[in-house]
Amino acid sequence: MLLPALAGAQTAVDSQLAEIREQSRFVPDKALAQLLKLQGEAQNESAATRAELINQLSLARMRLGQNEAALPLADELIAFGRQQRSDAIIAKGLLAKAYVLFAMTDVKGAHQFAFESDRLAQTTSDLALRVQAALSAGQAYAEQGNFPPALGKMQGAVELARRLDDLVPLAAALNSQARLYTQMKEYEQGFAALDELIAVAGKLQSPGRLAMAKSTEYGLAIESRQTRRALRALQDGLELERRLGAQRMIAVTLVNLSDSYLKEQDYARTLQYANESLQVSRRSNDSATEATALVNIGQAYLGMGRLADGKRSFEAGLAFYERANSQPDLQAVLIEYGMALERAGDLRGAVAAYHRERAISNQLFERQRQQAVLELQEKYETEKKQRQIELLRRENQVKGAELDNRRLQQRVWWLLALVFALAAVIVGLLYRKVRHANAQLEVKNLELKAQSALDPLTSLYNRRHFQDFMRSQHLPAAHQPELRKAHGDDIVGALFLLDVDHFKHVNDTYGHAAGDAVLRMIAEHLRIALRETDMIVRWGGEEFLAFLPAIPRHGIDEVARRILSSISSQAVLYQGRSISVKVSLGFSPFPLVPGEDGAALPWERAVNLVDMALYLAKAHGRNRAYGVRGFHNFAQTSMEAIEQDLERAWRAGFVDLTVVLGASADGAPGEPAAEQPAPADKVSPAGAPAALRSGAG
């Protein structure tokens, strides 16, 4: 990120610091050596000059991976600012600390200090510092996925930078703005910012700034599917970076080159560039780039059929994201891992990766739900306070009216009766308004209760409501035929759990707004496909759950087929493009009775079995449904063994599975096709599909 310009009159030390400042970004080792030489001279300089020296020492050590030395320097700068009672120096120290914490993978702490620095910096007259702080706060918002405030901060920083004579802050602001537009998939605006950035870098005659622009151009081009332009930008940038000797930038460009060749399935070149990046990033202590290189090496090995090497490299890369606690990045890497294992034929490993990704997705969804509830509560409390203020104001009006009445009584005794009548009318009106306010309060309470049970995007029930509902039910035992028979047919409940196939592809290709439109379409067609008495729940992310309280046992497969057909036959029109999706299903009758003692499984374990059936559907081709019909020879096994590996239990004959295929269920492009039984046929181990008989692992 950009470093602030020095304020006040320029001394010889100030001039040297100004020259070193830009050099530090690209070749921090050389910059650090010059900064150490300046320490003696700076002792007699102004507070602003000494503060800038400490700031640059901290950032140079951070860029060299010496975070343990950089952090105390940032704290020293904050303490120096407080001693000098300078908000500008304190803000600069907070910003330096944010950078070091981010490099140490403390993302939450880095964001906290970035926001605090921005609030303080905007109260100062240092325009360069305000640009830098606003950019850092905008990047923090973007890393949280909160794009509206991020864009506001970036646009404000660009406008501030245009007021400076120095073009370096403007180059930094335009670069950050173009990267944000890339994240937001606003490619046209991103290329407009990039064109201005390249023009500014040309005026600066800075190979480093031009190399940064080429890196940003690569991101824009690869996201907008201009692969040739992306590759050319990487090659041009690498040439500039090698000329500068900017080791960290070289490592990033090399790993991006490996990623480009990985997309073309050129695994030899992928390994070449990824291994080069790995060596450079390790020399420069760049853990994030090292992790990305390890992931690319793992994907290349898996593509070449070297499963053991691929898994080992992938897991080494994943360890960095787990340490960094960067859940969105970890989620994306786990999806790539699962897809790579699936293409390599390791279905068991793919399912395990998908399970890990699903757990993270559920955590993120739960956080979003809690945030929505807190926002509703805050809104309710605000409205309640406003109502209380309004009532107090009216009460004051009544008291004022009563005082006026007393004065009138003293002066005009013959108007006493009329005054009492008027007072009665006023009290009656106020009483009516109080009653109306109480009625509105009751309506608001009911609305809040309803909103806490519904998913705000789809208006379906949410997971918490379903859990509360199931805990409140007293479901009948399975062995009560006089209660479970109607007209000679076995009436049961049923659970259906479905997941959207390739939903990440929809978000990556069309944007998250298109993904939301797909989820709303699925919710609407689930309402059409099911009955009003059936409970439909948004289970989490792109997962939906349906609970049917009463259905003939022989009709469960038909409901699964109807759900598959209803969704796959529809398309969402989004920005002039038609988006079609399919889903995978897991289902079972409910309650499930594994043994002969008549004891049914708790609903939580039944949902867990249905989830395992869903992942079998995912692992064996998608666009299909796997159902758990029942159990056999349960005395020879246990529920724990079945839950540990559903497919193995099925092959051993302990579980009775059924398969319902969706329309044209041959697998998505790039997925291995597997021989499947006829739709809705009972599946037994002897008649298993080829992919199931060979095992997932």
XYZ file of C-alpha atoms in Angstrom:
697
model
C 0.000 0.000 0.000
C 1.001 3.611 -0.505
C 3.150 5.365 2.084
C 2.213 8.936 3.067
C 4.222 11.918 1.897
C 6.255 13.828 4.414
C 4.700 17.024 5.742
C 6.422 20.338 6.351
C 9.719 21.714 4.990
C 11.925 19.222 3.188
C 15.341 18.511 4.729
C 18.121 16.343 3.287
C 16.889 13.374 5.348
C 13.324 14.001 4.155
C 14.499 13.915 0.541
C 16.326 10.641 1.064
C 13.283 9.124 2.793
C 11.117 10.206 -0.147
C 13.437 8.345 -2.555
C 13.601 5.245 -0.338
C 9.826 5.138 0.187
C 8.997 3.913 -3.335
C 12.065 1.666 -3.496
C 10.928 -0.119 -0.314
C 7.819 -1.475 -2.011
C 9.780 -3.321 -4.694
C 13.268 -4.053 -3.240
C 12.828 -3.817 0.562
C 16.246 -5.361 1.301
C 18.075 -2.451 -0.350
C 15.677 0.059 1.217
C 16.277 -1.382 4.703
C 20.050 -1.032 4.367
C 19.692 2.677 3.478
C 17.169 3.293 6.275
C 19.523 1.824 8.881
C 22.246 4.243 7.717
C 19.853 7.193 8.189
C 18.998 6.379 11.821
C 21.848 8.447 13.255
C 21.139 11.522 11.117
C 17.398 11.433 11.876
C 17.835 11.846 15.636
C 18.108 15.632 15.267
C 15.258 15.951 12.761
C 11.617 16.940 13.342
C 9.063 14.610 14.926
C 7.410 14.059 11.522
C 10.735 12.981 9.969
C 11.577 10.606 12.831
C 8.063 9.145 12.663
C 8.414 8.526 8.918
C 11.751 6.748 9.465
C 10.215 4.396 12.081
C 7.249 3.798 9.759
C 9.456 2.864 6.810
C 11.655 0.617 8.972
C 8.549 -1.309 10.118
C 7.194 -1.699 6.573
C 10.549 -2.698 5.078
C 10.997 -5.449 7.687
C 7.403 -6.589 7.125
C 8.006 -6.824 3.357
C 11.074 -8.946 4.058
C 8.975 -11.325 6.196
C 10.573 -10.094 9.441
C 7.229 -9.609 11.153
C 8.552 -10.216 14.682
C 10.806 -7.170 14.239
C 8.252 -5.086 12.321
C 5.492 -5.291 14.963
C 7.452 -3.620 17.845
C 8.425 -0.804 15.456
C 4.736 -0.182 14.683
C 3.962 -0.089 18.425
C 6.904 2.279 18.947
C 5.457 4.598 16.268
C 2.027 4.636 17.987
C 3.629 5.423 21.353
C 5.745 8.183 19.758
C 2.612 9.733 18.216
C 0.844 9.778 21.588
C 3.904 11.333 23.198
C 3.917 14.057 20.522
C 0.086 14.341 20.694
C -0.011 13.983 16.910
C -3.078 12.293 15.402
C -1.260 11.971 12.067
C 1.638 10.002 13.597
C -0.743 7.805 15.627
C -2.805 7.055 12.492
C 0.380 6.202 10.606
C 1.425 3.808 13.396
C -2.010 2.144 13.498
C -1.800 1.641 9.743
C 1.677 0.111 9.971
C 0.413 -2.270 12.658
C -2.539 -3.250 10.442
C -0.133 -4.190 7.616
C 2.081 -6.289 9.900
C -0.892 -8.111 11.476
C -2.245 -8.899 8.003
C 1.152 -10.328 7.038
C 0.999 -12.434 10.231
C -2.452 -13.745 9.085
C -4.303 -11.941 11.892
C -6.944 -10.672 9.450
C -9.486 -9.604 12.099
C -6.904 -7.569 14.014
C -5.593 -6.022 10.793
C -9.087 -4.860 9.825
C -9.692 -3.380 13.281
C -6.507 -1.266 13.160
C -7.145 -0.234 9.522
C -10.614 1.098 10.397
C -9.292 2.866 13.514
C -6.471 4.468 11.521
C -8.894 5.690 8.838
C -11.190 7.327 11.409
C -8.242 9.181 12.949
C -6.463 10.053 9.673
C -9.542 11.735 8.172
C -9.430 14.330 11.004
C -5.909 15.464 9.913
C -4.757 17.798 7.120
C -2.290 15.232 5.688
C -3.932 14.401 2.324
C -1.446 11.644 1.443
C -2.065 9.928 4.800
C -5.844 10.247 4.303
C -5.553 8.600 0.868
C -3.515 5.743 2.290
C -5.863 5.189 5.262
C -8.991 5.292 3.070
C -7.473 2.733 0.676
C -6.595 0.423 3.570
C -10.102 0.681 5.052
C -11.636 0.036 1.614
C -9.480 -3.055 1.139
C -10.526 -4.286 4.608
C -14.205 -3.906 3.683
C -13.577 -5.755 0.390
C -11.821 -8.609 2.207
C -14.963 -8.919 4.368
C -17.107 -9.088 1.213
C -18.772 -5.739 2.080
C -18.437 -4.048 -1.320
C -20.653 -0.897 -1.040
C -18.565 0.786 1.724
C -15.380 -0.542 0.064
C -16.277 1.217 -3.202
C -17.132 4.429 -1.350
C -13.728 4.448 0.367
C -11.884 3.730 -2.926
C -13.693 6.492 -4.840
C -13.039 8.968 -2.016
C -9.330 8.047 -2.013
C -9.065 8.621 -5.800
C -10.668 12.066 -5.509
C -8.335 13.019 -2.634
C -5.293 11.794 -4.576
C -6.180 14.000 -7.572
C -5.665 17.035 -5.307
C -1.990 16.102 -4.676
C 0.977 17.139 -6.814
C 2.579 13.733 -6.239
C 1.254 11.111 -8.712
C 2.275 8.112 -6.558
C -0.830 8.273 -4.294
C -3.057 8.503 -7.395
C -1.366 5.423 -8.908
C -1.929 3.486 -5.682
C -5.585 4.580 -5.474
C -6.335 3.700 -9.125
C -4.674 0.298 -8.693
C -6.795 -0.509 -5.619
C -9.944 0.725 -7.365
C -9.318 -1.467 -10.441
C -8.764 -4.516 -8.213
C -12.011 -3.829 -6.347
C -13.956 -3.592 -9.615
C -12.460 -6.991 -10.534
C -13.788 -8.488 -7.279
C -17.201 -6.929 -7.964
C -17.165 -8.300 -11.571
C -17.588 -4.756 -12.910
C -15.021 -5.348 -15.654
C -15.750 -2.337 -17.870
C -15.197 0.100 -14.990
C -12.134 -1.900 -13.943
C -10.506 -1.528 -17.377
C -11.291 2.221 -17.358
C -9.443 2.597 -14.027
C -6.608 0.411 -15.390
C -6.152 2.624 -18.487
C -5.747 5.699 -16.292
C -3.391 3.760 -13.984
C -1.107 2.798 -16.901
C -1.056 6.448 -18.075
C -0.098 7.655 -14.572
C 2.604 4.949 -14.236
C 4.021 6.105 -17.588
C 4.228 9.695 -16.343
C 6.008 8.494 -13.197
C 8.468 6.484 -15.359
C 8.278 3.824 -12.628
C 8.909 0.192 -13.720
C 7.575 -0.913 -10.326
C 4.243 0.885 -10.672
C 3.941 -0.363 -14.256
C 4.603 -3.930 -13.059
C 1.838 -3.509 -10.453
C -0.493 -2.286 -13.217
C 0.336 -5.386 -15.281
C -0.525 -7.594 -12.299
C -3.886 -5.810 -11.987
C -4.423 -6.160 -15.747
C -3.867 -9.906 -15.405
C -6.560 -10.155 -12.729
C -9.065 -8.215 -14.837
C -8.285 -10.133 -18.016
C -8.452 -13.594 -16.431
C -11.745 -12.798 -14.670
C -13.283 -11.440 -17.894
C -12.066 -14.554 -19.789
C -9.447 -12.765 -21.924
C -6.821 -15.473 -21.452
C -4.360 -14.267 -24.088
C -4.319 -10.748 -22.684
C -3.901 -12.179 -19.178
C -0.879 -14.287 -20.213
C 0.713 -11.342 -22.041
C 0.254 -9.100 -18.988
C 1.968 -11.697 -16.764
C 4.920 -12.070 -19.116
C 5.374 -8.283 -19.450
C 5.093 -7.859 -15.677
C 7.623 -10.631 -14.986
C 10.170 -8.933 -17.237
C 9.741 -5.614 -15.372
C 9.918 -7.306 -11.948
C 13.105 -9.207 -12.792
C 14.649 -5.969 -13.994
C 13.802 -4.432 -10.596
C 14.779 -7.505 -8.582
C 11.373 -7.374 -6.792
C 11.392 -10.882 -5.330
C 7.887 -10.946 -3.807
C 6.311 -9.581 -6.983
C 8.232 -12.165 -9.029
C 6.890 -14.949 -6.794
C 3.282 -13.772 -7.268
C 3.648 -13.435 -11.056
C 5.215 -16.906 -11.327
C 2.369 -18.478 -9.363
C -0.150 -16.681 -11.599
C 1.650 -18.052 -14.653
C 1.404 -21.557 -13.195
C -2.311 -20.986 -12.633
C -2.788 -19.899 -16.264
C -1.161 -23.073 -17.568
C -3.121 -25.134 -15.040
C -6.369 -23.891 -16.607
C -5.043 -25.145 -19.966
C -4.165 -28.529 -18.329
C -0.514 -28.003 -19.294
C 0.730 -29.710 -16.115
C 4.429 -29.663 -17.047
C 4.553 -25.861 -17.327
C 2.312 -25.556 -14.284
C 4.888 -27.483 -12.217
C 7.760 -25.477 -13.710
C 6.375 -22.048 -12.786
C 4.827 -23.175 -9.488
C 8.140 -24.660 -8.311
C 9.991 -21.462 -9.338
C 7.428 -19.419 -7.386
C 7.805 -21.739 -4.395
C 11.576 -21.187 -4.280
C 11.321 -17.385 -4.624
C 8.473 -17.030 -2.085
C 10.389 -19.090 0.475
C 13.473 -16.909 0.031
C 11.350 -13.775 0.549
C 9.274 -15.257 3.429
C 6.011 -14.806 1.458
C 3.783 -17.440 3.105
C 0.604 -16.591 1.155
C 2.258 -17.010 -2.251
C 4.017 -20.161 -1.031
C 0.610 -21.639 -0.086
C -0.848 -20.821 -3.524
C 2.159 -22.401 -5.246
C 1.738 -25.582 -3.177
C -1.970 -25.759 -4.142
C -1.101 -25.372 -7.859
C 1.580 -28.059 -7.585
C -0.961 -30.341 -5.915
C -3.497 -29.782 -8.721
C -0.841 -30.480 -11.363
C 0.172 -33.742 -9.658
C -3.468 -34.833 -9.373
C -3.990 -34.022 -13.056
C -0.971 -36.214 -13.876
C -2.397 -39.082 -11.793
C 0.161 -38.749 -8.963
C -2.441 -38.883 -6.190
C -0.129 -39.208 -3.190
C 2.133 -36.302 -4.272
C -0.884 -34.195 -5.189
C -2.625 -34.720 -1.848
C 0.550 -34.020 0.106
C 1.152 -30.711 -1.688
C -2.517 -29.674 -1.496
C -2.683 -30.351 2.264
C 0.497 -28.316 2.812
C -1.123 -25.359 1.042
C -4.387 -25.792 2.957
C -2.488 -25.624 6.254
C -1.611 -21.949 5.562
C -5.260 -20.957 4.996
C -6.278 -22.832 8.170
C -3.631 -20.956 10.177
C -4.762 -17.662 8.630
C -8.389 -18.485 9.516
C -9.379 -17.086 6.104
C -12.605 -19.054 5.746
C -13.740 -17.762 2.302
C -10.293 -18.539 0.808
C -10.192 -21.927 2.571
C -13.686 -22.710 1.282
C -12.673 -21.895 -2.324
C -9.487 -24.009 -2.096
C -11.434 -26.973 -0.633
C -13.887 -26.832 -3.547
C -10.947 -26.874 -5.990
C -9.454 -29.774 -4.013
C -12.687 -31.774 -4.175
C -13.098 -31.173 -7.911
C -9.473 -32.140 -8.599
C -9.824 -35.371 -6.566
C -13.090 -36.126 -8.335
C -11.456 -35.722 -11.761
C -8.587 -37.927 -10.598
C -11.051 -40.686 -9.613
C -10.548 -40.398 -5.836
C -14.251 -40.078 -5.004
C -13.787 -40.844 -1.298
C -11.249 -38.038 -0.980
C -13.501 -35.703 -2.984
C -16.440 -36.372 -0.647
C -14.203 -35.680 2.368
C -13.100 -32.353 0.845
C -16.703 -31.414 0.085
C -17.650 -32.247 3.692
C -14.935 -29.916 4.988
C -16.120 -27.158 2.645
C -19.748 -27.718 3.678
C -18.865 -27.327 7.375
C -17.244 -23.944 6.641
C -20.251 -22.908 4.506
C -22.610 -23.733 7.382
C -20.513 -21.664 9.800
C -20.565 -18.657 7.457
C -24.317 -19.039 6.931
C -24.911 -19.164 10.708
C -22.884 -15.970 11.185
C -24.945 -14.213 8.509
C -28.172 -15.368 10.191
C -27.013 -14.111 13.587
C -26.058 -10.765 12.025
C -29.531 -10.478 10.446
C -31.211 -11.165 13.816
C -29.027 -8.566 15.548
C -29.890 -5.996 12.880
C -33.615 -6.694 13.341
C -33.270 -6.366 17.112
C -31.385 -3.098 16.744
C -34.058 -1.767 14.369
C -36.782 -2.781 16.833
C -34.998 -1.092 19.757
C -34.585 2.105 17.713
C -38.269 2.181 16.815
C -39.177 1.484 20.444
C -37.076 4.423 21.652
C -38.646 6.677 19.040
C -42.108 5.668 20.219
C -41.126 6.350 23.822
C -39.831 9.799 22.873
C -43.061 10.535 21.010
C -45.131 9.466 24.048
C -43.044 11.637 26.358
C -43.509 14.581 24.023
C -47.261 14.069 24.059
C -47.248 13.716 27.846
C -45.431 17.043 28.077
C -48.047 18.554 25.836
C -50.783 17.252 28.184
C -49.036 18.711 31.204
C -48.726 22.039 29.451
C -52.404 21.960 28.582
C -53.297 21.232 32.223
C -51.253 24.234 33.410
C -52.989 26.446 30.906
C -56.326 25.140 32.153
C -55.459 26.054 35.733
C -54.600 29.608 34.730
C -57.857 29.854 32.855
C -59.746 28.542 35.894
C -58.247 31.266 38.077
C -59.012 34.067 35.591
C -62.283 32.966 34.033
C -64.386 30.995 36.545
C -67.507 30.954 34.370
C -65.545 29.027 31.654
C -64.682 26.218 34.076
C -67.165 23.718 32.683
C -65.995 24.326 29.114
C -62.349 23.896 30.097
C -63.072 20.525 31.759
C -64.923 19.393 28.655
C -61.972 20.324 26.435
C -59.553 18.568 28.785
C -61.689 15.421 28.639
C -61.609 15.489 24.842
C -57.820 15.866 24.814
C -57.357 12.991 27.287
C -59.675 10.819 25.190
C -57.656 11.521 22.048
C -54.396 10.761 23.834
C -55.815 7.523 25.240
C -56.862 6.487 21.748
C -53.385 7.242 20.407
C -51.756 5.240 23.220
C -53.993 2.281 22.381
C -53.081 2.630 18.701
C -49.365 2.763 19.569
C -49.687 -0.387 21.679
C -51.489 -2.154 18.818
C -48.681 -1.196 16.425
C -46.102 -2.440 18.930
C -47.854 -5.807 19.075
C -47.876 -5.999 15.243
C -44.137 -5.198 15.165
C -43.463 -7.942 17.719
C -45.362 -10.454 15.578
C -43.440 -9.326 12.471
C -40.110 -9.735 14.291
C -41.091 -13.234 15.404
C -42.037 -14.192 11.839
C -38.818 -12.732 10.397
C -36.691 -14.666 12.889
C -38.218 -17.909 11.523
C -37.808 -17.080 7.826
C -34.830 -16.923 5.492
C -34.662 -13.306 4.173
C -33.635 -14.290 0.606
C -36.132 -17.099 -0.191
C -38.865 -16.497 2.430
C -38.608 -20.191 3.310
C -38.321 -21.394 6.883
C -34.783 -21.235 8.240
C -32.760 -23.957 9.920
C -33.430 -22.712 13.449
C -37.216 -22.833 12.939
C -37.021 -26.422 11.668
C -34.895 -27.488 14.644
C -37.354 -25.884 17.086
C -40.276 -27.537 15.276
C -38.716 -31.008 15.390
C -37.845 -30.698 19.092
C -41.444 -29.757 19.874
C -42.951 -32.749 18.051
C -43.888 -36.073 19.679
C -43.629 -38.352 16.648
C -45.308 -41.798 16.796
C -43.203 -44.945 16.963
C -42.703 -46.858 13.746
C -44.272 -50.082 15.117
C -47.824 -48.802 15.559
C -49.540 -50.178 12.443
C -52.993 -49.158 13.598
C -51.799 -45.499 13.514
C -49.586 -45.755 10.419
C -52.000 -47.542 8.029
C -54.604 -45.793 5.904
C -56.616 -47.629 3.240
C -54.141 -50.470 3.320
C -51.157 -48.241 2.487
C -48.175 -47.472 4.745
C -48.267 -43.756 5.564
C -44.909 -42.328 6.659
C -43.130 -39.016 6.905
C -40.204 -38.196 4.598
C -37.042 -36.071 4.603
C -35.480 -34.615 1.436
C -32.131 -32.742 1.411
C -31.016 -31.155 -1.879
C -27.957 -29.234 -2.981
C -27.497 -27.133 -6.140
C -25.024 -28.691 -8.573
C -22.073 -26.471 -9.660
C -23.446 -23.490 -7.746
C -19.953 -21.979 -7.386
C -19.721 -21.939 -11.192
C -22.929 -19.861 -11.350
C -21.559 -17.335 -8.801
C -18.146 -17.143 -10.480
C -19.599 -16.781 -14.005
C -22.604 -14.520 -13.481
C -22.063 -13.001 -10.032
C -23.619 -13.487 -6.607
C -26.801 -11.641 -7.630
C -27.410 -14.344 -10.256
C -26.775 -17.013 -7.597
C -29.412 -15.368 -5.389
C -31.877 -15.408 -8.316
C -31.233 -19.145 -8.789
C -31.892 -19.819 -5.081
C -35.172 -17.886 -5.242
C -36.232 -19.845 -8.358
C -35.528 -23.155 -6.600
C -37.513 -22.039 -3.530
C -40.492 -21.094 -5.723
C -40.523 -24.407 -7.608
C -40.162 -26.391 -4.407
C -43.372 -24.701 -3.249
C -45.012 -25.756 -6.531
C -43.683 -29.329 -6.440
C -44.662 -29.931 -2.797
C -47.853 -29.460 -0.798
C -48.836 -26.562 1.436
C -48.673 -28.892 4.433
C -45.035 -29.797 3.701
C -42.299 -27.824 5.463
C -39.609 -26.382 3.127
C -36.420 -25.055 4.759
C -33.353 -23.216 3.500
C -30.839 -25.450 5.254
C -27.730 -23.408 4.528
C -26.025 -21.775 1.522
C -27.311 -23.619 -1.561
C -28.893 -26.484 0.456
C -32.653 -26.947 0.976
C -34.516 -29.402 3.213
C -38.121 -30.566 2.871
C -40.075 -32.406 5.580
C -43.244 -34.197 4.441
C -45.300 -35.188 7.530
C -47.532 -37.763 5.783
C -47.019 -39.553 2.446
C -47.546 -43.123 1.158
C -44.261 -45.003 1.440
C -44.420 -46.077 -2.214
C -44.704 -42.398 -3.304
C -41.434 -41.123 -1.839
C -39.394 -41.911 -4.957
C -41.956 -40.106 -7.111
C -41.591 -36.957 -4.967
C -37.801 -37.094 -5.473
C -38.295 -37.450 -9.238
C -40.757 -34.557 -9.222
C -38.298 -32.279 -7.408
C -35.465 -33.140 -9.822
C -37.684 -32.562 -12.866
C -39.316 -29.372 -11.547
C -35.977 -27.629 -10.995
C -34.018 -28.932 -13.996
C -36.838 -27.922 -16.379
C -36.631 -24.258 -15.335
C -34.211 -21.475 -16.216
C -33.462 -18.090 -14.661
C -33.211 -15.077 -16.976
C -30.476 -12.809 -15.627
C -29.157 -9.799 -17.545
C -30.290 -11.293 -20.841
C -28.712 -14.714 -20.151
C -30.524 -17.951 -19.391
C -29.140 -19.895 -16.426
C -30.193 -23.521 -15.933
C -29.276 -25.531 -12.863
C -29.771 -29.032 -11.555
C -29.724 -30.441 -8.056
C -28.694 -33.586 -6.209
C -30.916 -35.168 -3.542
C -30.691 -37.359 -0.486
C -33.925 -38.652 1.045
C -35.489 -41.236 3.358
C -38.790 -42.064 5.030
C -39.205 -40.696 8.549
C -39.030 -41.972 11.203
C -36.254 -44.475 10.389
C -36.227 -47.706 12.448
C -32.911 -49.584 12.082
C -33.468 -52.451 14.556
C -36.268 -54.791 15.505
C -36.853 -53.175 18.888
C -39.086 -50.529 17.306
C -36.878 -47.600 18.415
C -36.722 -44.894 15.761
C -33.602 -42.804 15.050
C -33.639 -39.244 16.433
C -34.382 -36.738 13.687
C -30.815 -35.347 13.844
C -29.316 -38.746 12.930
C -31.940 -39.240 10.228
C -30.947 -35.892 8.649
C -27.280 -36.923 8.898
C -28.026 -40.152 6.940
C -29.910 -38.154 4.312
C -26.903 -35.797 4.047
C -24.627 -38.808 3.465
C -27.002 -40.033 0.761
C -26.827 -36.555 -0.832
C -23.041 -36.734 -0.981
C -23.290 -40.172 -2.618
C -25.489 -38.529 -5.266
C -22.849 -35.798 -5.691
C -19.997 -38.286 -5.882
C -21.740 -40.499 -8.459
C -22.698 -38.004 -11.076
C -25.040 -35.322 -9.621
C -28.558 -34.579 -10.991
C -29.903 -37.617 -9.135
C -31.332 -38.681 -5.831
C -30.141 -41.389 -3.423
C -32.665 -42.584 -0.865
C -32.269 -44.676 2.310
C -35.225 -47.088 2.319
C -34.368 -49.121 5.348
C -31.921 -51.523 6.996
C -31.152 -55.261 6.903
C -29.337 -57.578 9.308
C -28.952 -54.719 11.754
C -27.992 -57.122 14.557
C -24.684 -57.704 12.692
C -23.680 -54.038 12.581
C -24.320 -50.746 14.405
C -25.651 -47.312 13.579
C -22.206 -45.825 14.236
C -20.638 -48.106 11.587
C -23.317 -47.189 9.061
C -22.849 -43.459 9.717
C -19.105 -43.783 9.392
C -19.346 -45.059 5.806
C -22.818 -45.337 4.250
C -21.541 -46.718 0.971
C -19.597 -49.531 2.652
C -22.648 -50.430 4.762
C -24.748 -50.530 1.615
C -22.249 -52.806 -0.178
C -22.270 -55.110 2.850
C -26.054 -55.411 2.585
C -26.937 -53.568 5.790
C -28.607 -50.597 4.078
C -31.319 -50.582 1.404
C -30.719 -47.749 -1.103
C -32.783 -46.464 -4.011
C -31.637 -44.232 -6.902
C -33.767 -41.746 -8.839
C -32.083 -40.216 -11.884
C -32.818 -36.683 -13.112
C -33.402 -35.899 -16.777
C -30.210 -36.520 -18.825
C -28.164 -37.521 -15.731
C -24.906 -38.268 -17.588
C -22.729 -35.988 -15.506
C -21.516 -32.461 -16.046
C -18.664 -31.772 -18.477
C -15.449 -33.117 -17.080
C -17.167 -35.658 -14.753
C -16.732 -39.434 -15.247
C -19.960 -41.057 -16.481
C -21.040 -44.196 -14.590
C -23.450 -46.963 -15.520
C -26.633 -46.423 -13.461
C -29.743 -48.547 -12.745
C -33.184 -47.578 -14.027
C -34.765 -44.600 -12.207
C -36.538 -45.342 -8.923
C -35.391 -48.981 -8.966
C -34.466 -50.555 -5.659
C -30.669 -50.745 -5.517
C -28.980 -53.754 -3.970
C -25.284 -54.563 -3.753
C -25.466 -57.176 -6.461
C -27.059 -54.762 -8.928
C -24.972 -51.754 -8.006
C -23.796 -49.207 -10.583
C -20.240 -49.703 -11.738
C -19.021 -46.607 -9.945
C -20.526 -47.842 -6.645
C -19.218 -51.399 -6.940
C -15.645 -50.189 -7.417
C -15.908 -48.053 -4.278
C -15.396 -44.347 -3.810
C -11.831 -44.638 -2.670
